[in-house]
Coordinates of C-alpha atoms and ligand atoms in Angstrom, one line a residue:
M1 CA 0.0 0.0 0.0
S2 CA 1.6 3.3 -1.1
G3 CA -0.4 5.8 0.9
K4 CA -1.9 5.6 4.3
L5 CA -4.8 3.4 5.5
I6 CA -7.9 5.1 6.7
V7 CA -10.4 2.9 8.6
V8 CA -14.0 4.2 9.0
S9 CA -16.4 2.6 11.5
N10 CA -19.4 3.8 13.4
R11 CA -17.6 3.9 16.8
I12 CA -14.0 4.7 17.4
P13 CA -12.2 3.0 20.3
T14 CA -11.0 5.4 22.9
A15 CA -8.9 3.1 25.1
A16 CA -5.1 3.0 24.2
T17 CA -5.4 -0.7 23.5
P18 CA -9.0 -1.8 22.9
A19 CA -10.1 -5.2 24.4
G20 CA -10.8 -8.0 22.1
G21 CA -12.6 -8.7 18.8
L22 CA -12.9 -6.8 15.6
V23 CA -11.9 -3.5 17.2
Y24 CA -8.7 -5.1 18.5
A25 CA -7.9 -6.5 15.1
L26 CA -8.3 -3.2 13.3
H27 CA -6.3 -1.6 16.1
E28 CA -3.5 -4.1 15.5
T29 CA -3.6 -3.6 11.7
L30 CA -3.4 0.2 12.1
R31 CA -0.6 -0.1 14.7
K32 CA 1.5 -1.9 12.1
T33 CA 0.6 0.1 9.1
G34 CA 0.0 3.5 10.7
G35 CA -2.8 5.6 9.4
I36 CA -6.1 7.0 10.6
W37 CA -9.2 5.6 12.3
V38 CA -12.3 7.6 11.8
G39 CA -15.5 7.0 13.9
S40 CA -18.0 8.7 16.0
D41 CA -17.4 9.4 19.7
P42 CA -20.4 9.3 22.0
E43 CA -18.9 12.1 24.0
F44 CA -19.2 14.4 21.1
H45 CA -22.9 13.7 20.9
A46 CA -24.0 17.3 21.7
S47 CA -21.3 19.2 20.0
P48 CA -20.7 18.3 16.3
S49 CA -17.8 19.9 14.7
R50 CA -17.3 20.5 11.1
S51 CA -13.8 18.9 11.0
L52 CA -12.7 15.6 12.4
T53 CA -11.3 16.0 15.9
E54 CA -8.3 14.1 17.3
I55 CA -9.2 12.0 20.3
G56 CA -7.6 9.4 22.5
D57 CA -4.1 7.9 22.1
Q58 CA -2.4 9.2 18.9
S59 CA 0.9 7.4 19.2
A60 CA 0.7 4.5 16.6
Y61 CA -2.0 6.0 14.4
R62 CA -4.4 9.0 14.5
R63 CA -7.9 8.6 15.9
L64 CA -10.3 11.2 14.4
A65 CA -13.8 11.6 15.7
F66 CA -16.8 13.0 13.9
G67 CA -19.7 14.5 15.9
L68 CA -23.4 13.8 15.6
T69 CA -26.1 16.2 16.6
E70 CA -29.1 14.9 18.5
L71 CA -31.1 15.0 15.2
D72 CA -28.3 12.9 13.5
H73 CA -28.4 10.4 16.4
Q74 CA -32.2 10.1 16.1
T75 CA -32.4 9.9 12.3
F76 CA -29.1 8.5 11.1
Y77 CA -28.2 6.1 13.9
L78 CA -31.4 5.1 15.6
G79 CA -33.5 5.8 12.5
F80 CA -32.2 4.7 9.1
A81 CA -29.3 2.5 10.3
N82 CA -31.0 0.7 13.1
S83 CA -34.7 0.9 12.3
V84 CA -34.5 0.4 8.6
L85 CA -31.2 -1.2 7.4
W86 CA -30.7 -3.5 10.4
P87 CA -34.2 -5.1 10.3
V88 CA -34.1 -5.3 6.4
C89 CA -30.7 -7.1 6.5
H90 CA -32.0 -9.4 9.3
R91 CA -35.2 -10.4 7.4
R92 CA -37.4 -8.4 9.8
G93 CA -39.3 -6.2 7.4
D94 CA -42.1 -6.1 9.9
L95 CA -39.9 -4.1 12.3
V96 CA -38.9 -1.4 9.7
R97 CA -40.0 2.1 10.7
M98 CA -40.1 4.5 7.7
S99 CA -39.6 8.2 7.9
R100 CA -38.3 10.6 5.3
R101 CA -36.3 12.3 8.1
F102 CA -34.4 9.0 8.6
E103 CA -33.3 8.9 5.0
Q104 CA -32.4 12.6 5.0
G105 CA -30.4 12.1 8.2
Y106 CA -28.5 9.1 6.7
R107 CA -27.7 11.0 3.5
R108 CA -26.7 14.1 5.5
V109 CA -24.3 12.3 7.8
N110 CA -22.7 10.3 5.0
K111 CA -22.2 13.4 2.9
R112 CA -20.7 15.4 5.8
L113 CA -18.4 12.5 6.7
A114 CA -17.2 12.2 3.1
Q115 CA -16.3 15.9 3.1
Q116 CA -14.5 15.5 6.5
I117 CA -12.6 12.5 5.2
F118 CA -11.8 14.2 1.9
E119 CA -10.0 16.9 3.9
V120 CA -7.5 14.4 5.3
A121 CA -7.3 11.8 2.5
K122 CA -4.7 11.8 -0.3
V123 CA -5.2 10.1 -3.6
D124 CA -2.8 7.2 -2.9
D125 CA -4.6 6.5 0.5
T126 CA -6.7 3.5 1.0
I127 CA -10.1 3.9 2.7
W128 CA -11.7 0.9 4.4
V129 CA -15.3 1.5 5.3
H130 CA -17.1 -0.8 7.8
D131 CA -20.8 -1.7 7.9
Y132 CA -24.3 -0.6 7.1
H133 CA -24.0 2.9 8.6
F134 CA -22.0 4.0 5.6
F135 CA -23.2 2.3 2.4
P136 CA -23.2 5.7 0.5
L137 CA -19.8 6.9 1.7
A138 CA -17.9 5.9 -1.4
S139 CA -20.5 7.5 -3.7
E140 CA -20.2 10.8 -1.7
L141 CA -16.4 10.6 -1.8
R142 CA -16.4 9.9 -5.6
K143 CA -18.7 13.0 -6.1
L144 CA -16.0 15.0 -4.3
G145 CA -13.4 13.7 -6.7
F146 CA -11.7 11.0 -4.6
E147 CA -10.2 8.5 -7.0
G148 CA -8.2 6.3 -4.6
K149 CA -9.1 2.8 -3.4
I150 CA -12.2 2.5 -1.2
G151 CA -13.2 -0.9 0.3
F152 CA -16.3 -1.8 2.1
F153 CA -17.0 -4.7 4.5
L154 CA -20.5 -5.6 5.6
H155 CA -20.6 -7.3 9.0
I156 CA -24.3 -8.2 8.9
P157 CA -26.2 -10.5 6.4
F158 CA -26.6 -9.2 2.8
P159 CA -30.4 -8.9 2.2
A160 CA -32.2 -11.1 -0.3
L161 CA -33.7 -9.4 -3.3
G162 CA -37.2 -9.7 -1.9
D163 CA -36.3 -8.0 1.3
L164 CA -34.6 -5.1 -0.5
G165 CA -38.0 -4.0 -1.6
A166 CA -38.6 -2.7 2.0
L167 CA -36.0 0.0 1.4
P168 CA -37.0 3.4 0.2
L169 CA -36.6 3.8 -3.6
E170 CA -33.8 6.4 -3.1
A171 CA -31.7 3.9 -1.1
S172 CA -30.1 1.9 -3.8
L173 CA -27.5 -0.5 -2.3
A174 CA -26.5 -1.5 -5.8
R175 CA -25.6 2.1 -6.9
W176 CA -23.9 2.8 -3.6
L177 CA -21.8 -0.4 -3.6
A178 CA -20.8 0.0 -7.2
D179 CA -18.6 3.0 -6.2
Y180 CA -16.4 0.8 -4.0
D181 CA -13.4 -1.1 -5.4
L182 CA -14.1 -4.2 -3.3
V183 CA -17.2 -5.2 -1.4
G184 CA -16.3 -7.8 1.3
L185 CA -19.1 -9.9 2.8
Q186 CA -19.1 -12.6 5.4
T187 CA -20.2 -15.7 3.5
R188 CA -20.6 -17.3 0.1
A189 CA -24.4 -17.1 0.5
D190 CA -24.1 -13.3 1.1
V191 CA -22.0 -13.0 -2.1
A192 CA -24.7 -14.9 -4.1
R193 CA -27.4 -12.5 -2.8
C194 CA -25.3 -9.5 -3.6
L195 CA -24.6 -10.7 -7.1
E196 CA -28.3 -11.3 -7.6
M197 CA -29.0 -7.7 -6.6
F198 CA -26.4 -6.3 -9.0
R199 CA -27.8 -8.4 -11.9
S200 CA -31.4 -7.5 -11.2
E201 CA -30.9 -3.7 -10.5
L202 CA -28.0 -2.8 -12.8
G203 CA -28.0 -5.6 -15.4
A204 CA -24.5 -6.4 -14.2
E205 CA -22.7 -9.5 -15.3
L206 CA -20.3 -11.7 -13.5
M207 CA -16.8 -11.9 -15.1
N208 CA -14.4 -14.8 -15.0
D209 CA -12.3 -13.4 -12.3
G210 CA -15.3 -13.1 -9.9
K211 CA -15.7 -9.4 -10.3
I212 CA -18.9 -7.9 -11.5
K213 CA -19.1 -5.5 -14.4
Y214 CA -21.8 -2.9 -15.3
G215 CA -21.3 -0.1 -17.8
D216 CA -17.6 0.7 -17.7
Q217 CA -17.2 -0.2 -14.1
T218 CA -16.1 -3.3 -12.2
V219 CA -16.5 -4.0 -8.6
G220 CA -15.1 -6.9 -6.7
V221 CA -17.5 -8.9 -4.5
R222 CA -16.0 -11.6 -2.3
S223 CA -16.5 -13.3 1.0
F224 CA -14.0 -12.8 3.9
P225 CA -15.4 -14.8 6.9
I226 CA -14.4 -12.9 10.0
G227 CA -13.0 -14.5 13.1
I228 CA -11.5 -13.9 16.5
D229 CA -8.0 -13.3 17.9
V230 CA -7.5 -17.0 18.5
D231 CA -4.3 -17.2 20.4
T232 CA -5.3 -14.5 22.9
F233 CA -8.6 -16.0 23.5
V234 CA -7.3 -19.5 24.0
A235 CA -4.7 -18.2 26.5
T236 CA -7.3 -16.2 28.4
A237 CA -9.7 -19.1 28.7
K238 CA -7.0 -21.5 30.0
R239 CA -6.2 -19.4 33.0
P240 CA -7.9 -20.6 36.1
M241 CA -10.9 -18.6 37.5
A242 CA -9.7 -16.2 40.2
D243 CA -12.9 -16.3 42.1
A244 CA -13.1 -19.8 43.7
K245 CA -16.6 -19.3 45.1
L246 CA -17.9 -18.4 41.6
A247 CA -16.2 -21.4 40.1
A248 CA -17.9 -23.6 42.7
D249 CA -21.3 -22.0 42.2
L250 CA -21.0 -22.7 38.5
S251 CA -20.4 -26.4 38.8
G252 CA -22.8 -28.8 37.1
D253 CA -24.1 -28.7 33.5
I254 CA -23.9 -25.1 32.4
V255 CA -25.3 -24.1 29.0
I256 CA -24.1 -20.7 28.0
G257 CA -25.5 -18.0 25.7
V258 CA -23.9 -14.6 25.1
D259 CA -25.5 -12.1 22.9
R260 CA -26.3 -8.4 22.7
L261 CA -30.1 -8.2 23.5
D262 CA -31.1 -8.0 19.9
Y263 CA -34.2 -9.5 18.3
S264 CA -32.1 -11.1 15.6
K265 CA -30.4 -13.4 18.2
G266 CA -33.4 -15.6 18.8
L267 CA -33.3 -15.4 22.6
P268 CA -37.1 -16.1 23.3
N269 CA -37.0 -19.3 21.3
R270 CA -33.8 -20.3 23.0
F271 CA -35.4 -19.9 26.4
R272 CA -38.4 -21.9 25.2
A273 CA -36.2 -24.6 23.9
F274 CA -34.3 -24.8 27.2
G275 CA -37.7 -25.0 29.0
R276 CA -38.8 -27.8 26.7
Y277 CA -35.5 -29.6 27.4
L278 CA -36.2 -29.4 31.2
E279 CA -39.7 -30.7 30.7
T280 CA -38.7 -33.7 28.5
R281 CA -35.5 -34.8 30.2
T282 CA -35.7 -38.4 31.4
D283 CA -33.3 -38.0 34.3
K284 CA -35.0 -35.4 36.5
S285 CA -32.2 -35.4 39.0
R286 CA -30.0 -33.8 36.3
R287 CA -30.0 -30.1 36.8
A288 CA -28.6 -28.2 33.9
S289 CA -28.6 -24.4 34.1
L290 CA -28.8 -21.9 31.2
L291 CA -26.5 -18.9 31.8
Q292 CA -27.6 -16.2 29.5
I293 CA -25.5 -13.0 29.3
A294 CA -27.4 -10.4 27.3
P295 CA -26.0 -6.9 27.6
P296 CA -28.3 -4.0 26.6
T297 CA -28.1 -2.5 23.1
R298 CA -30.0 0.3 21.2
E299 CA -32.4 0.7 24.1
E300 CA -34.0 3.8 22.6
V301 CA -35.5 1.7 19.7
T302 CA -39.0 0.4 20.5
A303 CA -38.3 -3.1 19.0
Y304 CA -35.4 -3.5 21.5
Q305 CA -37.7 -2.5 24.4
D306 CA -40.2 -5.1 23.3
I307 CA -37.7 -7.9 23.1
R308 CA -36.5 -7.1 26.6
H309 CA -40.0 -7.2 28.1
E310 CA -40.7 -10.5 26.3
L311 CA -37.6 -12.1 27.5
E312 CA -38.1 -10.9 31.1
E313 CA -41.5 -12.4 31.1
L314 CA -40.3 -15.7 29.7
A315 CA -37.4 -15.9 32.1
G316 CA -39.7 -15.3 35.1
R317 CA -42.1 -18.0 33.9
L318 CA -39.3 -20.5 33.2
N319 CA -37.7 -20.2 36.6
G320 CA -41.1 -20.1 38.4
E321 CA -42.2 -23.4 36.8
N322 CA -38.9 -25.2 37.1
A323 CA -36.7 -23.8 40.0
E324 CA -36.1 -25.7 43.2
L325 CA -35.1 -24.2 46.5
D326 CA -31.5 -25.1 45.7
W327 CA -31.5 -24.7 41.9
T328 CA -32.1 -21.8 39.5
P329 CA -32.4 -23.2 36.0
L330 CA -32.0 -19.9 34.2
R331 CA -29.5 -17.1 35.1
Y332 CA -30.2 -14.2 32.9
I333 CA -27.7 -11.3 33.2
H334 CA -28.7 -8.1 31.4
R335 CA -25.4 -6.3 31.6
N336 CA -21.9 -6.4 30.2
I337 CA -19.4 -8.6 31.8
D338 CA -15.6 -8.6 31.6
R339 CA -14.1 -10.3 28.5
N340 CA -11.6 -12.3 30.5
L341 CA -14.3 -13.7 32.7
L342 CA -16.4 -14.4 29.6
A343 CA -13.6 -16.6 28.2
K344 CA -13.5 -18.7 31.4
L345 CA -17.3 -19.0 31.5
Y346 CA -17.3 -20.4 28.0
R347 CA -14.7 -23.0 29.1
I348 CA -16.8 -24.1 32.1
A349 CA -20.0 -24.5 30.0
R350 CA -20.8 -28.0 28.6
V351 CA -22.8 -26.4 25.8
G352 CA -22.6 -23.2 23.9
L353 CA -26.1 -22.3 22.6
V354 CA -26.0 -19.9 19.7
T355 CA -29.4 -19.6 18.0
P356 CA -29.8 -16.4 15.9
F357 CA -32.6 -16.1 13.3
A358 CA -30.0 -14.2 11.1
D359 CA -26.4 -13.3 11.8
G360 CA -23.6 -12.0 9.6
M361 CA -21.1 -14.4 11.2
N362 CA -21.5 -14.7 15.0
L363 CA -18.2 -14.4 16.9
V364 CA -19.6 -16.0 20.1
A365 CA -19.7 -19.4 18.3
K366 CA -16.0 -19.0 17.5
E367 CA -15.1 -17.8 21.0
Y368 CA -17.0 -20.7 22.6
I369 CA -15.0 -23.2 20.5
A370 CA -11.6 -21.5 21.1
A371 CA -12.2 -21.5 24.9
Q372 CA -12.7 -25.2 25.2
D373 CA -10.3 -27.7 26.8
P374 CA -9.3 -30.0 23.9
N375 CA -9.2 -33.0 26.3
D376 CA -12.7 -32.5 27.5
P377 CA -14.5 -30.0 25.1
G378 CA -18.1 -28.9 25.4
V379 CA -20.4 -28.9 22.4
L380 CA -21.5 -26.0 20.2
V381 CA -25.2 -25.9 19.3
L382 CA -25.4 -23.5 16.3
S383 CA -28.2 -22.0 14.3
R384 CA -28.1 -22.8 10.6
M385 CA -29.0 -19.2 10.0
A386 CA -25.7 -17.8 11.5
G387 CA -22.9 -17.1 8.9
A388 CA -20.6 -19.2 11.1
A389 CA -22.6 -22.3 10.2
E390 CA -21.4 -22.1 6.6
D391 CA -18.1 -23.5 7.6
M392 CA -18.5 -24.8 11.2
T393 CA -20.6 -27.8 9.9
Q394 CA -19.5 -30.0 12.7
A395 CA -21.3 -28.0 15.3
L396 CA -24.8 -29.4 16.2
L397 CA -26.7 -27.4 13.6
V398 CA -30.3 -26.4 14.4
N399 CA -33.3 -24.5 13.1
P400 CA -33.8 -21.6 15.5
Y401 CA -37.5 -21.6 14.8
D402 CA -37.9 -25.3 15.8
I403 CA -38.1 -25.4 19.6
E404 CA -38.4 -29.2 19.6
E405 CA -35.2 -29.7 17.5
M406 CA -33.2 -27.3 19.7
S407 CA -34.4 -29.1 22.8
E408 CA -33.3 -32.4 21.3
A409 CA -30.0 -30.9 20.3
L410 CA -29.5 -29.9 24.0
T411 CA -30.2 -33.5 25.1
Q412 CA -27.8 -34.8 22.5
A413 CA -25.0 -32.3 23.5
L414 CA -25.3 -32.9 27.2
N415 CA -25.1 -36.7 26.7
M416 CA -22.4 -36.7 23.9
P417 CA -19.5 -39.2 24.4
L418 CA -16.0 -37.8 24.8
Q419 CA -14.7 -39.0 21.4
E420 CA -17.5 -37.4 19.5
R421 CA -17.1 -34.2 21.4
Q422 CA -13.4 -34.2 20.6
D423 CA -14.0 -34.9 16.9
R424 CA -16.5 -32.1 16.5
Y425 CA -14.4 -29.7 18.5
E426 CA -11.3 -30.4 16.3
A427 CA -13.2 -29.8 13.1
C428 CA -14.8 -26.6 14.4
M429 CA -11.4 -25.4 15.9
A430 CA -9.7 -25.9 12.5
Q431 CA -12.3 -23.4 11.0
V432 CA -11.8 -21.0 13.9
K433 CA -8.0 -20.9 13.3
A434 CA -8.5 -20.6 9.5
T435 CA -10.4 -17.4 10.0
D436 CA -8.3 -15.7 12.7
V437 CA -9.1 -12.0 12.6
G438 CA -5.5 -10.9 12.0
R439 CA -5.4 -13.0 8.8
W440 CA -8.9 -11.7 7.9
S441 CA -7.8 -8.1 7.8
E442 CA -4.6 -9.0 6.0
N443 CA -6.5 -11.0 3.4
Y444 CA -9.0 -8.2 2.9
L445 CA -6.4 -5.4 2.5
S446 CA -4.3 -7.5 0.1
A447 CA -7.4 -8.1 -2.1
L448 CA -8.3 -4.4 -1.9
K449 CA -4.7 -3.6 -3.0
D450 CA -5.1 -5.8 -6.1
S451 CA -8.6 -4.6 -6.9
R452 CA -9.4 -2.1 -9.6
R453 CA -12.7 -0.3 -10.0
K454 CA -12.7 1.1 -13.6
L455 CA -12.4 -1.2 -16.5
S456 CA -9.4 -0.5 -18.7
W457 CA -9.1 -1.3 -22.4
D458 CA -6.7 -4.2 -21.8
S459 CA -9.0 -5.9 -19.4
F460 CA -11.8 -5.5 -22.0
S461 CA -9.7 -7.3 -24.5
S462 CA -8.6 -10.0 -22.1
T463 CA -12.2 -10.9 -21.1
G464 CA -13.4 -10.6 -24.7
Ligands
GDG1 C1 -21.8 -8.0 14.3 C2 -22.6 -9.0 13.4 C3 -20.6 -10.4 13.2 C4 -21.3 -9.9 24.1 N1 -21.6 -9.7 25.3 C5 -20.6 -9.4 26.0 C6 -19.5 -9.3 25.2 N2 -19.9 -9.7 24.0 C7 -19.1 -9.8 22.8 C8 -18.9 -11.2 22.3 C9 -18.5 -11.0 20.9 C10 -19.3 -9.8 20.5 O1 -19.6 -9.1 21.7 C11 -20.5 -10.1 19.7 O2 -20.2 -10.4 18.4 P1 -21.2 -11.2 17.5 O3 -20.4 -11.6 16.2 O4 -21.7 -12.4 18.2 O5 -22.4 -10.3 17.2 P2 -22.7 -8.7 16.9 O6 -22.4 -7.8 18.0 O7 -24.1 -8.7 16.4 O8 -21.7 -8.3 15.7 C12 -22.1 -10.4 13.6 C13 -19.8 -9.3 13.9 O9 -20.4 -8.0 13.8 C14 -18.4 -9.2 13.4 O10 -18.3 -9.1 12.1 O11 -20.1 -11.7 13.6 O12 -22.8 -11.3 12.8 O13 -24.0 -8.9 13.8 O14 -17.2 -10.8 20.7 O15 -18.0 -11.9 23.1 N3 -18.2 -9.0 25.5 C15 -18.1 -8.7 26.8 N4 -19.1 -8.7 27.8 C16 -20.3 -9.0 27.4 O16 -21.2 -9.0 28.2 N5 -16.8 -8.4 27.3

């Protein structure tokens, strides 16, 4: 890469070294390459500034924050991003809330951000844009005359053609994405849906090299399945739990679920399936517990308030009907817990229960596998609808709408012989290692470096 790397994501990490996950991987990438990370800072909520503002640690790379007004927050973030695009991409058209103000806010923020980035970007810089908040960013940058490389990575599912109909007419994902050099998606199924959209909306055609072509433009569309920082997670999970009392309290058959409290994660059906398992188990002396960690998210959006109420009611009923004086079948924790503790909880749990209705990838599935003791691993029960299921085929794959099937999978997982657990763990772990997040960002950036948006005359002649 000749110029500098500019990463754009909705939130910018403020800690000198951010803990875990995608944010950590991008931090590590920028630490090596140098460059700029652009994102919003919640502290700036009330005081938007016209130019990007330096925040946090600036030693290895620059962190530049953009501000959002209260109106931007309501219309761009809570509105178009999370009440239109998020439900459309997660096949929940019934939860879409339409408002012209949302569209205007989304366009306004993307346009303003493009201007702010344009002020700091040089033509040989590479811009890497993350997620659904910024679909139109490349189009806005191109309008300003930016000709350098711009890549996009979508972390959530790419919507099916039928679901795209729920978007306002002005919001054309095809036109927006066509202004990127490389569109990265999580899975091969996402790529197939994206190609279908390009064909149908722009009459685009697929070329031999996997790029798509329309008019005089090409755009690369490829899957880059995201993963976790495997070595760090394995090392953390291995360390013994500092709190001996907590470790003793958590003895027995623990089934673990860890999800932001989002309607896409399938939590009510998970609780129902666990209840069904308790009812149908033949050995009533066996007392499994579901430990569900579900930190709050987007609490200002009505659909998130509704799912919280539904879950609280279900949790109360499940414990009321099944608890004993000395046994609480469901522990439901509605707050964020420490990442190091999380790794150890995964390791203790006999089953990892991951049952989203739709999910770009699902990193919890990969974290659960990475945290296991290879000599005595637990079992991953995984929704077929999670992106992770495309490659982790040796998990116990379930239909998240089928309570009976999930309950049976729990019985199977809790009774699985050691050899089968080890075989399944090894197959899943091979996939977790193959998609390590460090390798993911390297692969993406190397593909972006080799990509080229405009079709030149020589590539016309080589493809006939
Ligand atoms: C989006 C896509 C895609 C959760 N609770 C706590 C906590 N977490 C951590 C998990 C995991 C992360 O949050 C969640 O990642 P997921 O991948 O499961 O889901 P989304 O947040 O929806 O992420 C998704 C991902 O982007 C990456 O591309 O896989 O499909 O929807 O790392 O461990 N971490 C801590 N305390 C908690 O209480 N410390």
